[in-house]
Coordinates of C-alpha atoms and ligand atoms in Angstrom, one line a residue:
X280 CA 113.2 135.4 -271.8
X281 CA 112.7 139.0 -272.0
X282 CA 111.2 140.2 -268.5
X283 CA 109.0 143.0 -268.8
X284 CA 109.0 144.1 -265.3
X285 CA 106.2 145.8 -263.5
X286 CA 105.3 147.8 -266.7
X287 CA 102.0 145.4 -267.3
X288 CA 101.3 145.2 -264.0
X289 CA 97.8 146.4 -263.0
X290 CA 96.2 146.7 -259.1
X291 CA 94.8 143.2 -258.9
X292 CA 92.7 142.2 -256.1
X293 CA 93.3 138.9 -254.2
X294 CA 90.9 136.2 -253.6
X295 CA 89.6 136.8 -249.8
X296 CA 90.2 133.4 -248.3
X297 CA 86.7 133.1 -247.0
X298 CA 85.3 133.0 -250.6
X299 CA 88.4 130.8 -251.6
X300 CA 87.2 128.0 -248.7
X301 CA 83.5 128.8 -249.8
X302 CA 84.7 127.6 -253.3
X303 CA 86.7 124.6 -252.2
X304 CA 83.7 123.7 -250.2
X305 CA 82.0 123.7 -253.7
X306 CA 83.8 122.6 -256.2
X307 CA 83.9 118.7 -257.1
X308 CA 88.4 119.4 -257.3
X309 CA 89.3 116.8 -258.9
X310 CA 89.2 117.7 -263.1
X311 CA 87.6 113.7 -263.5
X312 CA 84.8 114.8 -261.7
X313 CA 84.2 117.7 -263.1
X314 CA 84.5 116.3 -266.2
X315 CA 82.1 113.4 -265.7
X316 CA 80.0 115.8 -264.6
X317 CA 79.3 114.5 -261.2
X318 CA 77.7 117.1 -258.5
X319 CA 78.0 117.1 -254.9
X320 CA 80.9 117.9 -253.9
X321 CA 83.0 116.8 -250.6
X322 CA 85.2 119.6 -248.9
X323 CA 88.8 118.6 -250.7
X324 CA 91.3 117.6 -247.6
X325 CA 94.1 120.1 -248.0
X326 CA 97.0 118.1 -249.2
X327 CA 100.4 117.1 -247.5
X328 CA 101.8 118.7 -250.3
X329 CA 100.1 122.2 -250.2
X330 CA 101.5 125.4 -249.0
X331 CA 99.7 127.5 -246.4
X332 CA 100.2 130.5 -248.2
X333 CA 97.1 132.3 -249.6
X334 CA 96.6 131.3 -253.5
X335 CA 96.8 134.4 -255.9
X336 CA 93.2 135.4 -257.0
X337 CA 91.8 133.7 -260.4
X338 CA 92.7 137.0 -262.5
X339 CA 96.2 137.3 -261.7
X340 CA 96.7 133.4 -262.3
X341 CA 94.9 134.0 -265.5
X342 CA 96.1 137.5 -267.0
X343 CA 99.3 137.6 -266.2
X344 CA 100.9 134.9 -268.1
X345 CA 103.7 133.2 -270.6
X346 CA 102.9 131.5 -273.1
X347 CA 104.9 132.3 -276.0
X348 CA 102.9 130.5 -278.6
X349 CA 100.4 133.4 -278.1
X350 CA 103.0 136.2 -278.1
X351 CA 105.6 137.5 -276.0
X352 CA 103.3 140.0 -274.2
X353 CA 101.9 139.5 -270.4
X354 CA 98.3 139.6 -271.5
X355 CA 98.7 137.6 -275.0
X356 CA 97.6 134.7 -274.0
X357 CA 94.4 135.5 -272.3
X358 CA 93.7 137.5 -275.6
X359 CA 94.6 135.0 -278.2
X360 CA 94.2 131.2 -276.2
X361 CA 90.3 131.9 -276.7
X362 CA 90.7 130.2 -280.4
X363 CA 92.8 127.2 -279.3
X364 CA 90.6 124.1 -280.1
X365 CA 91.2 121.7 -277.1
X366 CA 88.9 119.1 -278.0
X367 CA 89.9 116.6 -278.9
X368 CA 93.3 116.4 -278.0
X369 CA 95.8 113.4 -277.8
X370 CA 99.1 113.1 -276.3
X371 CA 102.1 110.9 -277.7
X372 CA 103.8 108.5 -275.4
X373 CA 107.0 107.3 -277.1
X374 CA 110.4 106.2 -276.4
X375 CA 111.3 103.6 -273.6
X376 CA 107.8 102.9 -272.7
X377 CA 105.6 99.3 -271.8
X378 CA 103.2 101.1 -273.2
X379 CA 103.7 103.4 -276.0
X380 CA 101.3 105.1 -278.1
X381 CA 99.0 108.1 -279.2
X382 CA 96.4 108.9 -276.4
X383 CA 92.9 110.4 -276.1
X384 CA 93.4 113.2 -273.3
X385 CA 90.3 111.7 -271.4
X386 CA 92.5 107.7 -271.8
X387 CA 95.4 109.1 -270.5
X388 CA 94.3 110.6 -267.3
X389 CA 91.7 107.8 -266.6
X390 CA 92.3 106.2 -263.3
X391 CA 94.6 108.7 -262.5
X392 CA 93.7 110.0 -258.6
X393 CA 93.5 113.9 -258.7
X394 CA 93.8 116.5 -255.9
X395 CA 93.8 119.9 -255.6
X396 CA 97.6 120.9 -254.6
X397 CA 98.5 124.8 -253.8
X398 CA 102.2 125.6 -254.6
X399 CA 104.3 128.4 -254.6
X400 CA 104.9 129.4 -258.5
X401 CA 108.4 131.2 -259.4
X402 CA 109.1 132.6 -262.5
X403 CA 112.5 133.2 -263.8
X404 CA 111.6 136.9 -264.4
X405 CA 111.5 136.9 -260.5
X406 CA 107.7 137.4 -260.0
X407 CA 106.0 134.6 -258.2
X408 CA 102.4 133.6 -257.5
X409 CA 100.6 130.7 -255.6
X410 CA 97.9 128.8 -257.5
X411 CA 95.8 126.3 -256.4
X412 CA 95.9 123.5 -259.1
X413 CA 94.2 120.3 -259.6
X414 CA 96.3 117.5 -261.0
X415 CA 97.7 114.4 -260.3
X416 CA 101.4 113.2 -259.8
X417 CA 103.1 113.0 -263.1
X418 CA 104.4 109.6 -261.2
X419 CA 101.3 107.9 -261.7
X420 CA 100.9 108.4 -265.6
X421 CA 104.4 107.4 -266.1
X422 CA 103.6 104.3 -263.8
X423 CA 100.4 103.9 -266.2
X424 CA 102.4 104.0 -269.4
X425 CA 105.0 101.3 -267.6
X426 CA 108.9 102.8 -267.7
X427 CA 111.4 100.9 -269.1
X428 CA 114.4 100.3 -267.0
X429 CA 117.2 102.3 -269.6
X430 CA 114.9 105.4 -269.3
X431 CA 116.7 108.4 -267.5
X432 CA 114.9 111.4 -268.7
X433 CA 111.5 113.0 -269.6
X434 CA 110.9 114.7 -272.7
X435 CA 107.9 116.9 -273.8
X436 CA 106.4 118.9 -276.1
X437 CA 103.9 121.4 -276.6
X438 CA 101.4 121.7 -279.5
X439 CA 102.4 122.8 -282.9
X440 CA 99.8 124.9 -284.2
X441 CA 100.6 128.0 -285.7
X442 CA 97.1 128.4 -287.5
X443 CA 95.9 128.7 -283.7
X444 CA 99.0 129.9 -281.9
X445 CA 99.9 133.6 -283.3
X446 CA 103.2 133.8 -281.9
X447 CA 104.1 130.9 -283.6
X448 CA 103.8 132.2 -286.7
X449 CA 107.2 134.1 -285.6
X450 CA 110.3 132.3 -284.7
X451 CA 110.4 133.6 -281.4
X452 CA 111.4 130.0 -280.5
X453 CA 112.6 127.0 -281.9
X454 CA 109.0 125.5 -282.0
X455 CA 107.8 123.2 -280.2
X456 CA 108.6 124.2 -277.6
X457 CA 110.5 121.6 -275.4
X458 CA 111.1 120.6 -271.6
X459 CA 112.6 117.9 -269.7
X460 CA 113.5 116.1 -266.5
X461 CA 115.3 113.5 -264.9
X462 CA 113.6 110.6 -264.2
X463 CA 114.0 110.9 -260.6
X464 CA 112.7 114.6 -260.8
X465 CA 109.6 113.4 -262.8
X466 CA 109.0 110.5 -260.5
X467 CA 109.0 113.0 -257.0
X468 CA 105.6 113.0 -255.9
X469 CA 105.5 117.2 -255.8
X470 CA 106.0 116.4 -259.3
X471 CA 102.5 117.4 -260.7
X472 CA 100.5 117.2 -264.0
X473 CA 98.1 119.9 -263.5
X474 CA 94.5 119.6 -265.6
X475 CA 92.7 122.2 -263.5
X476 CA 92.9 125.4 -261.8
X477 CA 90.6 127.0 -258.5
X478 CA 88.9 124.0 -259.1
X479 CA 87.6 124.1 -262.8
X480 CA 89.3 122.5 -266.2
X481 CA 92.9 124.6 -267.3
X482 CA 92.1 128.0 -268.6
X483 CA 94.0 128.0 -272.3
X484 CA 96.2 130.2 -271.0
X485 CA 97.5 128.4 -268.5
X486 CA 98.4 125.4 -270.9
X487 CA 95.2 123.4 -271.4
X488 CA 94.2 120.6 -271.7
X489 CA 97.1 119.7 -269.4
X490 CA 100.9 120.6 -268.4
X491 CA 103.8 120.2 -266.0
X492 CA 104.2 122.2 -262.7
X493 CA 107.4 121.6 -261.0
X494 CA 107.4 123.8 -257.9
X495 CA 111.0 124.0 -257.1
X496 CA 111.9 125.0 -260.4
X497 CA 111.5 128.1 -262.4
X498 CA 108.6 128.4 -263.9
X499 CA 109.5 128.1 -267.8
X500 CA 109.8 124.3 -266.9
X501 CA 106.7 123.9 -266.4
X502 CA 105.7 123.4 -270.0
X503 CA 102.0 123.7 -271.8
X504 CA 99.7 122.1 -273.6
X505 CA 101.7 119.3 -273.7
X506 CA 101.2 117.0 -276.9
X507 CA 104.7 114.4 -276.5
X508 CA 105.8 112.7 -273.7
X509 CA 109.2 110.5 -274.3
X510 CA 111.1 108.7 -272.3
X511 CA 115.2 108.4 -273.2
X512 CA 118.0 107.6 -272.0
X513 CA 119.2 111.1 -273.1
X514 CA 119.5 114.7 -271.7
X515 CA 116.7 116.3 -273.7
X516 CA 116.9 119.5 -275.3
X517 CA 115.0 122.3 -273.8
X518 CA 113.7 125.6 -275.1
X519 CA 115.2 128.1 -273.0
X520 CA 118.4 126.2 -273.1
X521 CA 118.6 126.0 -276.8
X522 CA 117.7 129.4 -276.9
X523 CA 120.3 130.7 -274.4
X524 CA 122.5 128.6 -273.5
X525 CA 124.3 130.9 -271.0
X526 CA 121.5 131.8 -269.4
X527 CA 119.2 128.9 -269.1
X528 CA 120.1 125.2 -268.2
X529 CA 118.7 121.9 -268.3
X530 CA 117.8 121.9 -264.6
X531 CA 117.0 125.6 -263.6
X532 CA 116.4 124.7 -259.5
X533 CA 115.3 128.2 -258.3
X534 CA 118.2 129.6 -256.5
X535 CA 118.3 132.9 -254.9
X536 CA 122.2 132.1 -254.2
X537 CA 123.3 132.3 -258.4
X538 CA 121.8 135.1 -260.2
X539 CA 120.4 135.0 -263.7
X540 CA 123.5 136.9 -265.9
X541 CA 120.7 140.1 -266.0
X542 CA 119.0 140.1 -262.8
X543 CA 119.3 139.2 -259.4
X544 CA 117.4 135.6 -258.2
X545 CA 117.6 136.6 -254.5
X546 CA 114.4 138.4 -254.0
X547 CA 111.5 138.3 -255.7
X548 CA 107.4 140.3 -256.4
X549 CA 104.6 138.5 -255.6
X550 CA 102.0 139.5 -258.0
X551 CA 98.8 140.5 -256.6
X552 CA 100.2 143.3 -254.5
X553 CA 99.8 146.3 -256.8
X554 CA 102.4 148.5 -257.9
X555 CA 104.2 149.0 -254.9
X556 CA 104.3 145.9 -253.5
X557 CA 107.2 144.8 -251.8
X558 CA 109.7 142.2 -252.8
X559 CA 110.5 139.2 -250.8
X560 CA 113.5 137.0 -250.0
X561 CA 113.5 134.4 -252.7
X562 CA 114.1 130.5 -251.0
X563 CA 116.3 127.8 -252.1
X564 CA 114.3 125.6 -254.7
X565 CA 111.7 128.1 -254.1
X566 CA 110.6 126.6 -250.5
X567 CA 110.7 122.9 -251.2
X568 CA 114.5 122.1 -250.1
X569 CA 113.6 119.9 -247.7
X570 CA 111.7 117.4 -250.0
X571 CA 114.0 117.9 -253.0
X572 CA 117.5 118.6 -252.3
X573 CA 118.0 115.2 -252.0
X574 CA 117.8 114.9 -255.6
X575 CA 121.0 116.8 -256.2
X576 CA 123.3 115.3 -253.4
X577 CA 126.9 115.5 -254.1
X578 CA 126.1 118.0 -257.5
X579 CA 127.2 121.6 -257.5
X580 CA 124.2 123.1 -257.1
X581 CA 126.0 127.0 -258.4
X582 CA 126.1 124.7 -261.9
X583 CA 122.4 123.3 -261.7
X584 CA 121.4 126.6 -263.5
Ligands
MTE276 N1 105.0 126.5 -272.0 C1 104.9 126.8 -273.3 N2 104.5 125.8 -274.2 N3 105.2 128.0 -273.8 C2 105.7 129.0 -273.0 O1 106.0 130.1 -273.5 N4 106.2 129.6 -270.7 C3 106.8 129.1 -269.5 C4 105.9 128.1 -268.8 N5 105.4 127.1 -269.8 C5 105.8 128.7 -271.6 C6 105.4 127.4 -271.1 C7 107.1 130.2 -268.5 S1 108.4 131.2 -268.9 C8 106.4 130.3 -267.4 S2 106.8 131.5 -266.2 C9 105.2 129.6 -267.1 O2 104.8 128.7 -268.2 C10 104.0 130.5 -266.9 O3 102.9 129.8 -266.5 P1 101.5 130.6 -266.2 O4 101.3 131.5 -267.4 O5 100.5 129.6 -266.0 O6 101.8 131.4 -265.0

């Protein structure tokens, strides 16, 4: 990952929370509604899983982004995710599954209970952001699909496409790219497969039609448009990891307490603020250590890198 700090960054405004309520008020906030089409629309209950912090406004969520498919640049992918054709779009289930097979987006998530959750978003680069997704628990698909009982990991892939994806006509990565988790990580109920954003379908360039968010982890987990989900009994290979082995690992729990080999993890910019804006203390697994660090009992969390 090549941070390009501060050089992009432009003086964004943030969303005033009255017009942010105003909008929850209104939208229908869960992406089945929307997409059914359905109006009137209940105020969302705030979920037990959102933070209280104040969501980032729509533009810096959606112009300030990595999504190397489009190019390496900040502002790539809202220039070039325009063209990506999202419709239709299937996702393969594979591997130790019940119920294996090659899935209509709209099949997939069906049944699926959606809420709007607001999490704390870090990126490796040591910006960070808070973005009100809509989504549901990755827990529930994999419950849909039925897991098989040797299953430890999560696999997935993003789209292949370079006649779409620009930056994949460059082998800037080893395409597709690829994440993973342990089961137990993909089965945690913060554990989110987001399909919508402030209330409305994915923007492209934030990895529609649908991809991972994993809050206490850096953000380059949280893969895109997300075409193959697998279920071994294997450590998967991931991108970053493949592409840097000394600098990026399989698990990547943000920690301000081990620094990336170029950077310090302990503080970190919130976008939004403007050039000047003041960095903050960075918190072990970004916030969330008191719902996930049981995951990692007993591990040494200076080698979860
Ligand atoms: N997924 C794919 N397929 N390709 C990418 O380049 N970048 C990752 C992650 N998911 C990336 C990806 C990185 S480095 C980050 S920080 C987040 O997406 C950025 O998400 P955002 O643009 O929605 O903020």
């Amino acid at each position: 990952m090549r941070p390009r700090f501060d050089t992009e960054l432009k003086e964004c405004d943030v969303t005033p929370e009255a017009d942010f309520i105003n909008r929850r008020r209104l939208m229908a906030g869960a992406a089945g509604l929307l997409a059914s089409g359905l109006i009137g629309t209940p105020l969302l209950a705030r979920s037990r899983y959102s933070t209280t912090a104040k969501p980032n406004s729509l533009k810096d969520i959606t112009t300030y982004n990595n999504f190397y498919e489009f190019g390496t640049g900040k502002s790539d992918p809202a220039r070039y995710a325009g063209a990506l054709t999202i419709k239709p779009w299937s996702i393969k289930v594979d591997g130790l599954v019940d119920k294996p097979g090659t899935y209509g987006f709209e099949d997939l998530i069906a049944g699926l209970p959606t809420e709007e959750r607001i999490y704390r978003f870090r990126c490796v680069e040591a910006w960070s952001m808070v973005v009100p997704w809509t989504g549901f628990q990755l827990s529930d698909l994999l419950k849909k699909v039925g897991v098989q009982s040797g299953a430890r990991f999560v696999a997935f892939e993003t789209l292949v496409r370079p006649s779409e994806m620009p930056g994949q006509n460059r082998a800037l990565l080893d395409w597709p790219y690829r994440e993973g988790l342990r089961l137990d990580e993909a089965m945690h109920p913060l554990t989110m497969i987001a399909t919508g954003l402030y209330g409305k379908p994915l923007p492209k360039q934030n990895g529609a039609p649908l991809r991972l968010v994993v809050p206490w982890k850096y953000g380059f987990k949280s893969i895109k448009s997300i075409v193959r989900i697998s279920l071994t009994d294997r450590m998967p290979q991931t991108t970053w990891n493949m592409q840097n082995p000394r600098e990026y690992g399989f698990y990547s729990n943000v920690n301000p307490t081990v620094d990336h080999p170029r950077w310090s993890q302990a503080s970190e910019r919130p976008l939004g603020g403007g050039l000047f804006s003041k960095r903050v203390p960075t918190r072990m697994f970004n916030g969330y250590e008191k719902e996930v660090a049981g995951l990692y009992k007993g591990m040494n969390l200076k080698k979860l890198f």
